[in-house]
GROMACS .gro file of C-alpha atoms in nm:
model
  101
    1MET     CA    1  -2.383   5.923  -0.604
    2SER     CA    2  -2.481   6.133  -0.906
    3ARG     CA    3  -2.725   6.405  -0.867
    4ALA     CA    4  -3.043   6.449  -1.120
    5PRO     CA    5  -3.011   6.785  -1.262
    6THR     CA    6  -3.221   7.044  -1.112
    7SER     CA    7  -3.310   7.277  -1.413
    8GLY     CA    8  -3.715   7.253  -1.303
    9ARG     CA    9  -3.769   6.875  -1.292
   10THR     CA   10  -3.934   6.711  -1.025
   11LEU     CA   11  -3.718   6.525  -0.847
   12VAL     CA   12  -3.934   6.295  -0.604
   13ILE     CA   13  -4.296   6.242  -0.544
   14ILE     CA   14  -4.383   6.190  -0.203
   15VAL     CA   15  -4.697   6.031  -0.071
   16ALA     CA   16  -4.788   6.167   0.261
   17GLY     CA   17  -5.077   6.161   0.544
   18HIS     CA   18  -5.248   5.913   0.800
   19LEU     CA   19  -5.564   5.665   0.780
   20LEU     CA   20  -5.778   5.625   1.088
   21VAL     CA   21  -5.898   5.267   1.145
   22GLU     CA   22  -6.061   5.138   1.462
   23ALA     CA   23  -5.803   5.066   1.762
   24MET     CA   24  -5.942   4.678   1.755
   25ASP     CA   25  -5.912   4.693   1.400
   26ARG     CA   26  -5.539   4.840   1.310
   27PRO     CA   27  -5.348   4.483   1.369
   28ASP     CA   28  -5.519   4.326   1.133
   29TYR     CA   29  -5.545   4.651   0.899
   30LEU     CA   30  -5.141   4.658   0.918
   31ARG     CA   31  -5.113   4.260   0.855
   32GLY     CA   32  -5.297   4.329   0.473
   33CYS     CA   33  -5.080   4.579   0.393
   34GLU     CA   34  -4.774   4.363   0.442
   35GLN     CA   35  -4.794   4.249   0.071
   36VAL     CA   36  -4.817   4.581  -0.079
   37VAL     CA   37  -4.543   4.704   0.131
   38ARG     CA   38  -4.297   4.424  -0.051
   39LEU     CA   39  -4.461   4.505  -0.374
   40ALA     CA   40  -4.398   4.883  -0.372
   41ARG     CA   41  -4.015   4.856  -0.204
   42THR     CA   42  -3.937   4.604  -0.524
   43ALA     CA   43  -4.159   4.828  -0.782
   44ASP     CA   44  -3.950   5.042  -1.060
   45GLY     CA   45  -3.931   5.402  -0.915
   46CYS     CA   46  -4.024   5.319  -0.553
   47LEU     CA   47  -3.731   5.523  -0.301
   48ASP     CA   48  -3.936   5.428   0.015
   49PHE     CA   49  -4.251   5.255   0.165
   50ALA     CA   50  -4.393   5.282   0.464
   51ILE     CA   51  -4.731   5.173   0.628
   52SER     CA   52  -4.656   5.225   1.046
   53PRO     CA   53  -4.856   5.219   1.357
   54ASP     CA   54  -4.872   5.598   1.515
   55LEU     CA   55  -4.730   5.543   1.848
   56LEU     CA   56  -4.939   5.808   2.019
   57ASP     CA   57  -5.276   5.752   1.839
   58PRO     CA   58  -5.432   5.378   1.879
   59GLU     CA   59  -5.666   5.453   1.527
   60ARG     CA   60  -5.421   5.635   1.329
   61ILE     CA   61  -5.122   5.400   1.055
   62ASN     CA   62  -4.911   5.674   0.946
   63ILE     CA   63  -4.839   5.653   0.526
   64HIS     CA   64  -4.507   5.781   0.371
   65GLU     CA   65  -4.390   5.733   0.031
   66ARG     CA   66  -4.121   5.839  -0.171
   67TRP     CA   67  -4.153   5.752  -0.575
   68ALA     CA   68  -3.866   5.855  -0.869
   69SER     CA   69  -4.154   5.976  -1.064
   70ARG     CA   70  -4.532   6.021  -1.154
   71PRO     CA   71  -4.524   5.775  -1.369
   72GLN     CA   72  -4.380   5.501  -1.191
   73LEU     CA   73  -4.572   5.558  -0.881
   74GLU     CA   74  -4.906   5.546  -1.075
   75ALA     CA   75  -4.792   5.230  -1.248
   76PHE     CA   76  -4.792   5.032  -0.914
   77ARG     CA   77  -5.095   5.233  -0.726
   78GLY     CA   78  -5.365   5.090  -0.953
   79SER     CA   79  -5.718   5.151  -0.816
   80GLY     CA   80  -5.543   5.172  -0.466
   81PRO     CA   81  -5.658   5.010  -0.134
   82ASP     CA   82  -5.861   4.710  -0.260
   83GLU     CA   83  -6.275   4.702  -0.071
   84GLY     CA   84  -6.172   4.569   0.255
   85GLN     CA   85  -5.944   4.794   0.347
   86THR     CA   86  -6.124   5.082   0.182
   87ALA     CA   87  -6.424   5.005   0.438
   88ALA     CA   88  -6.181   4.975   0.713
   89MET     CA   89  -6.128   5.327   0.670
   90LYS     CA   90  -6.275   5.583   0.916
   91SER     CA   91  -6.089   5.857   0.690
   92ALA     CA   92  -5.801   5.901   0.560
   93THR     CA   93  -5.553   6.217   0.525
   94VAL     CA   94  -5.305   6.165   0.215
   95GLU     CA   95  -5.170   6.388  -0.008
   96GLU     CA   96  -4.889   6.383  -0.276
   97TYR     CA   97  -4.621   6.596  -0.289
   98ASP     CA   98  -4.398   6.700  -0.625
   99VAL     CA   99  -4.014   6.805  -0.498
  100SER     CA  100  -3.863   6.982  -0.742
  101GLY     CA  101  -3.544   7.132  -0.763
   0.00000   0.00000   0.00000
């Protein structure tokens, strides 16, 4: 496996955090994310993409993404969650991290 040069260049973008939804709404919310996960995993530059239920908190949904570049992340992201998903969120704490050599 070849490695990208580490001369200050961003090697990967990590998006990580969590959302909170009502516990009774979480299964439907996650089912609504299935197509997004499928599309992300086939998108150019997507290294990993997961939206998953937290094992301890019934309201929490964990977010984890890794992208090869910011332009590829932004090309996939578009306008973000749809109105229904946004309305279902009680809160969201999601951060982006540029990881470089």
